[in-house]
Amino acid sequence: MTRVSCVLILDLPALPHCVFKDNIVKTDLAPAIMEQARVTLQKCGGLPLAITTIGGFLATKPKTAIEWRKMNECISSELEINPELMTIKSILMRSYDGLPYHLKYAFLYLSIFPEDHRIRWGRLMRRWIAEGYSRDMLGITAAELCRSNWKRDKDVLESMLDLSHVRSLTVFGEWRSFFISENMRFVRVLDLEDTLGFRDHHLDQIGQLRHLKYLSFRGCCNIFCLPNSFGNLRHLETLDVRGTRISELPTIITDLRKLQNLHADDYVDRFGVRVEDDIVDKYQGYIDRISTGKRCSVLLSSSHVFLRPQVLDAGLNRYDIFNLYRFQERNLDGIILPKGIGKLKALHALGAVDVSGRNGNATVKEFGELTQLRKLKVGGLSYRNINELWSAIADHNQLQSLSVEIGDPNEDRNELDGCFGEGLLPPSSLENLALHGKLVNVTEWIHRLQNLSKLVLKRSRLEQDDAIQAIGVLPNIAVLRLQFNSFMGAQLHFQGSSFPSLLVLWFDRLDKLRSVLFEEGTMPKLELLQIGVCTELKVISGLPALKSLKEIQLPLKMVTVISMKY
């Protein structure tokens, strides 16, 4: 669900200043112009050179939203043909020419992504590593498979490229079975993120790409399981199954001893978004119409219906249909791992992992063998195994990011920190920490996390203000998020000199919160204050104490409810 927010910005954008100079008046900044200004700023990426040059160019044009929209729609061609914008191009070319040769290759690698396509840094970095750019630049033969004039014709593809030289394959749009050829023996990167029409029966082809280092199915919502042929991928370093329906990994995953990054969703992320290509939603109604019996009886007694054109038009075969019913959607807080996960000694990032059921306790113990972990996300914990988790990771001195979630927050015995004492504490190396569950002992251990820069609390049920004050003493906390009954008191009181490094404060769904008070001297660096739906919140006092505050965000329905006292 999209949240509609009201954003209060405490300074004017830079672009209108460049265009209107000192003649800005409120009547000039119509909403339509401001919207186009935001688009332009987004395209400029915050670069002062781009903002000032394009702003100066727009200053010579009519000050209308239509004119600004034209600029945004053809900004690439304007850079090529407009002499007033040649400054940007010439400086960029000089910057490119000045790059070391190995960085030029890495820069040009970006051309495989379409124009205006959002590129996540983590995705790009892991692809670079898999391609070998961080080690040597020899033998780079990355193929440009997504040319705008290619109509996805098999003959054109094979005539355009020597497929035996392909090292990287990225698919945008709809999948075609000939995208993977038996000649592609040395592919190292296969990126299928958000690919449409990709089904379980296509996976066996991938299992033959024995040199793969990077493999992403992220956003392929109709993938349910990994085949045994994936045991062939002995060089795999990154496997991303976020946004799929894979709920459990097969035992063969423990053979991938070079695996460094294993990414999966928790329940909220996995089923929070539906797409047009979603075959579960699309065909559930169809199956319901042909039988009133249970799902298993539909599968066994009416299998002939799966050969009907309505089904086969979706690119499914009987194996895909079988997986629709074999792997039911389950309320899991992550992916289920097989026994033996401790063999993957090279793992740096793991999660989300559910440890609530079968193999759960064994998995928690095996975390202790993964001493190279930098990032871990675990869900489905309970009082039965929470102590074992903290014991397993206590000596993981490279662990920087940790997310821990209780499976049943309504069980009083499920306390995240009840076992903490002098002999058992979270790793002091932590920089990012997310705790979803009841906390009873915060003041006794939080001060040990001197490197912590981001803290997210959810369902913590903190009742006393002293826990918040204890967090405020940490010297490096830059982001604090208090979510869904993490605090159960009536007032959040931020005392002077607390939170010296905080940049972002966010609280949401704190159902008993009535007021917030900022004392003079608190949060000297705070720039963003985000307020979600807190039904009882009426008063926010002391905002002038926040000397660096630039923006306040709050839901529209709370704008008239909250009294902000300056």
PDB file of N, CA and C in Angstrom, residues 230-272:
ATOM      1  N   PHE A 230      21.541 -27.267  -9.940  1.00  0.00           N
ATOM      2  CA  PHE A 230      22.264 -26.114  -9.407  1.00  0.00           C
ATOM      3  C   PHE A 230      23.495 -26.538  -8.604  1.00  0.00           C
ATOM      4  N   GLY A 231      23.579 -27.811  -8.270  1.00  0.00           N
ATOM      5  CA  GLY A 231      24.781 -28.299  -7.618  1.00  0.00           C
ATOM      6  C   GLY A 231      26.017 -28.198  -8.495  1.00  0.00           C
ATOM      7  N   ASN A 232      25.810 -27.967  -9.808  1.00  0.00           N
ATOM      8  CA  ASN A 232      26.934 -27.809 -10.734  1.00  0.00           C
ATOM      9  C   ASN A 232      27.603 -26.437 -10.620  1.00  0.00           C
ATOM     10  N   LEU A 233      26.931 -25.479  -9.977  1.00  0.00           N
ATOM     11  CA  LEU A 233      27.420 -24.097  -9.977  1.00  0.00           C
ATOM     12  C   LEU A 233      28.442 -23.892  -8.861  1.00  0.00           C
ATOM     13  N   ARG A 234      29.552 -24.603  -8.955  1.00  0.00           N
ATOM     14  CA  ARG A 234      30.534 -24.623  -7.870  1.00  0.00           C
ATOM     15  C   ARG A 234      31.304 -23.315  -7.742  1.00  0.00           C
ATOM     16  N   HIS A 235      31.220 -22.426  -8.741  1.00  0.00           N
ATOM     17  CA  HIS A 235      31.933 -21.149  -8.678  1.00  0.00           C
ATOM     18  C   HIS A 235      31.012 -19.986  -8.274  1.00  0.00           C
ATOM     19  N   LEU A 236      29.755 -20.291  -7.993  1.00  0.00           N
ATOM     20  CA  LEU A 236      28.785 -19.244  -7.703  1.00  0.00           C
ATOM     21  C   LEU A 236      29.157 -18.480  -6.434  1.00  0.00           C
ATOM     22  N   GLU A 237      29.153 -17.136  -6.524  1.00  0.00           N
ATOM     23  CA  GLU A 237      29.464 -16.273  -5.389  1.00  0.00           C
ATOM     24  C   GLU A 237      28.237 -15.524  -4.870  1.00  0.00           C
ATOM     25  N   THR A 238      27.305 -15.203  -5.774  1.00  0.00           N
ATOM     26  CA  THR A 238      26.094 -14.470  -5.379  1.00  0.00           C
ATOM     27  C   THR A 238      24.855 -15.156  -5.932  1.00  0.00           C
ATOM     28  N   LEU A 239      23.884 -15.436  -5.050  1.00  0.00           N
ATOM     29  CA  LEU A 239      22.584 -15.982  -5.441  1.00  0.00           C
ATOM     30  C   LEU A 239      21.501 -15.124  -4.805  1.00  0.00           C
ATOM     31  N   ASP A 240      20.664 -14.519  -5.653  1.00  0.00           N
ATOM     32  CA  ASP A 240      19.619 -13.606  -5.189  1.00  0.00           C
ATOM     33  C   ASP A 240      18.265 -14.162  -5.595  1.00  0.00           C
ATOM     34  N   VAL A 241      17.463 -14.600  -4.605  1.00  0.00           N
ATOM     35  CA  VAL A 241      16.133 -15.146  -4.883  1.00  0.00           C
ATOM     36  C   VAL A 241      15.040 -14.278  -4.264  1.00  0.00           C
ATOM     37  N   ARG A 242      15.354 -13.023  -3.966  1.00  0.00           N
ATOM     38  CA  ARG A 242      14.341 -12.121  -3.426  1.00  0.00           C
ATOM     39  C   ARG A 242      13.250 -11.872  -4.479  1.00  0.00           C
ATOM     40  N   GLY A 243      12.005 -11.781  -4.013  1.00  0.00           N
ATOM     41  CA  GLY A 243      10.903 -11.533  -4.933  1.00  0.00           C
ATOM     42  C   GLY A 243      10.444 -12.772  -5.677  1.00  0.00           C
ATOM     43  N   THR A 244      10.988 -13.943  -5.345  1.00  0.00           N
ATOM     44  CA  THR A 244      10.500 -15.204  -5.914  1.00  0.00           C
ATOM     45  C   THR A 244       9.589 -15.879  -4.886  1.00  0.00           C
ATOM     46  N   ARG A 245       9.096 -17.074  -5.221  1.00  0.00           N
ATOM     47  CA  ARG A 245       8.303 -17.843  -4.260  1.00  0.00           C
ATOM     48  C   ARG A 245       9.086 -19.029  -3.694  1.00  0.00           C
ATOM     49  N   ILE A 246      10.383 -18.941  -3.777  1.00  0.00           N
ATOM     50  CA  ILE A 246      11.214 -19.988  -3.200  1.00  0.00           C
ATOM     51  C   ILE A 246      11.175 -19.844  -1.680  1.00  0.00           C
ATOM     52  N   SER A 247      10.671 -20.851  -0.995  1.00  0.00           N
ATOM     53  CA  SER A 247      10.567 -20.810   0.461  1.00  0.00           C
ATOM     54  C   SER A 247      11.570 -21.722   1.149  1.00  0.00           C
ATOM     55  N   GLU A 248      12.197 -22.617   0.372  1.00  0.00           N
ATOM     56  CA  GLU A 248      13.127 -23.572   0.963  1.00  0.00           C
ATOM     57  C   GLU A 248      14.213 -23.903  -0.051  1.00  0.00           C
ATOM     58  N   LEU A 249      15.458 -23.933   0.408  1.00  0.00           N
ATOM     59  CA  LEU A 249      16.566 -24.258  -0.481  1.00  0.00           C
ATOM     60  C   LEU A 249      16.903 -25.745  -0.380  1.00  0.00           C
ATOM     61  N   PRO A 250      17.275 -26.369  -1.493  1.00  0.00           N
ATOM     62  CA  PRO A 250      17.602 -27.797  -1.487  1.00  0.00           C
ATOM     63  C   PRO A 250      18.970 -28.057  -0.857  1.00  0.00           C
ATOM     64  N   THR A 251      19.222 -29.297  -0.516  1.00  0.00           N
ATOM     65  CA  THR A 251      20.476 -29.680   0.128  1.00  0.00           C
ATOM     66  C   THR A 251      21.687 -29.370  -0.737  1.00  0.00           C
ATOM     67  N   ILE A 252      21.522 -29.411  -2.055  1.00  0.00           N
ATOM     68  CA  ILE A 252      22.670 -29.190  -2.957  1.00  0.00           C
ATOM     69  C   ILE A 252      23.274 -27.798  -2.784  1.00  0.00           C
ATOM     70  N   ILE A 253      22.552 -26.880  -2.140  1.00  0.00           N
ATOM     71  CA  ILE A 253      23.089 -25.527  -1.950  1.00  0.00           C
ATOM     72  C   ILE A 253      24.345 -25.570  -1.086  1.00  0.00           C
ATOM     73  N   THR A 254      24.457 -26.575  -0.224  1.00  0.00           N
ATOM     74  CA  THR A 254      25.614 -26.666   0.671  1.00  0.00           C
ATOM     75  C   THR A 254      26.886 -27.087  -0.068  1.00  0.00           C
ATOM     76  N   ASP A 255      26.770 -27.457  -1.344  1.00  0.00           N
ATOM     77  CA  ASP A 255      27.942 -27.800  -2.154  1.00  0.00           C
ATOM     78  C   ASP A 255      28.592 -26.568  -2.782  1.00  0.00           C
ATOM     79  N   LEU A 256      27.923 -25.419  -2.686  1.00  0.00           N
ATOM     80  CA  LEU A 256      28.431 -24.211  -3.346  1.00  0.00           C
ATOM     81  C   LEU A 256      29.369 -23.483  -2.385  1.00  0.00           C
ATOM     82  N   ARG A 257      30.584 -24.016  -2.230  1.00  0.00           N
ATOM     83  CA  ARG A 257      31.493 -23.572  -1.175  1.00  0.00           C
ATOM     84  C   ARG A 257      32.068 -22.178  -1.409  1.00  0.00           C
ATOM     85  N   LYS A 258      31.922 -21.629  -2.617  1.00  0.00           N
ATOM     86  CA  LYS A 258      32.423 -20.283  -2.890  1.00  0.00           C
ATOM     87  C   LYS A 258      31.349 -19.208  -2.709  1.00  0.00           C
ATOM     88  N   LEU A 259      30.147 -19.618  -2.313  1.00  0.00           N
ATOM     89  CA  LEU A 259      29.035 -18.682  -2.180  1.00  0.00           C
ATOM     90  C   LEU A 259      29.322 -17.646  -1.083  1.00  0.00           C
ATOM     91  N   GLN A 260      29.204 -16.364  -1.450  1.00  0.00           N
ATOM     92  CA  GLN A 260      29.461 -15.274  -0.520  1.00  0.00           C
ATOM     93  C   GLN A 260      28.199 -14.508  -0.140  1.00  0.00           C
ATOM     94  N   ASN A 261      27.256 -14.419  -1.072  1.00  0.00           N
ATOM     95  CA  ASN A 261      26.040 -13.641  -0.837  1.00  0.00           C
ATOM     96  C   ASN A 261      24.808 -14.483  -1.180  1.00  0.00           C
ATOM     97  N   LEU A 262      23.961 -14.723  -0.181  1.00  0.00           N
ATOM     98  CA  LEU A 262      22.718 -15.468  -0.381  1.00  0.00           C
ATOM     99  C   LEU A 262      21.574 -14.600   0.112  1.00  0.00           C
ATOM    100  N   HIS A 263      20.793 -14.072  -0.832  1.00  0.00           N
ATOM    101  CA  HIS A 263      19.759 -13.093  -0.507  1.00  0.00           C
ATOM    102  C   HIS A 263      18.366 -13.686  -0.720  1.00  0.00           C
ATOM    103  N   ALA A 264      17.522 -13.581   0.295  1.00  0.00           N
ATOM    104  CA  ALA A 264      16.135 -14.030   0.217  1.00  0.00           C
ATOM    105  C   ALA A 264      15.266 -13.052   0.999  1.00  0.00           C
ATOM    106  N   ASP A 265      13.938 -13.126   0.781  1.00  0.00           N
ATOM    107  CA  ASP A 265      12.986 -12.213   1.416  1.00  0.00           C
ATOM    108  C   ASP A 265      12.460 -12.764   2.721  1.00  0.00           C
ATOM    109  N   ASP A 266      12.006 -11.844   3.579  1.00  0.00           N
ATOM    110  CA  ASP A 266      11.121 -12.258   4.653  1.00  0.00           C
ATOM    111  C   ASP A 266       9.694 -12.259   4.104  1.00  0.00           C
ATOM    112  N   TYR A 267       8.722 -12.582   4.945  1.00  0.00           N
ATOM    113  CA  TYR A 267       7.343 -12.746   4.459  1.00  0.00           C
ATOM    114  C   TYR A 267       6.783 -11.454   3.876  1.00  0.00           C
ATOM    115  N   VAL A 268       7.014 -10.337   4.579  1.00  0.00           N
ATOM    116  CA  VAL A 268       6.449  -9.053   4.147  1.00  0.00           C
ATOM    117  C   VAL A 268       6.981  -8.667   2.782  1.00  0.00           C
ATOM    118  N   ASP A 269       8.298  -8.803   2.569  1.00  0.00           N
ATOM    119  CA  ASP A 269       8.888  -8.422   1.293  1.00  0.00           C
ATOM    120  C   ASP A 269       8.452  -9.351   0.169  1.00  0.00           C
ATOM    121  N   ARG A 270       8.321 -10.636   0.473  1.00  0.00           N
ATOM    122  CA  ARG A 270       8.027 -11.614  -0.588  1.00  0.00           C
ATOM    123  C   ARG A 270       6.638 -11.428  -1.162  1.00  0.00           C
ATOM    124  N   PHE A 271       5.659 -11.170  -0.311  1.00  0.00           N
ATOM    125  CA  PHE A 271       4.277 -11.114  -0.794  1.00  0.00           C
ATOM    126  C   PHE A 271       3.666  -9.722  -0.694  1.00  0.00           C
ATOM    127  N   GLY A 272       4.519  -8.722  -0.542  1.00  0.00           N
ATOM    128  CA  GLY A 272       4.009  -7.357  -0.454  1.00  0.00           C
ATOM    129  C   GLY A 272       3.645  -6.771  -1.800  1.00  0.00           C
TER     130      GLY A 272
END
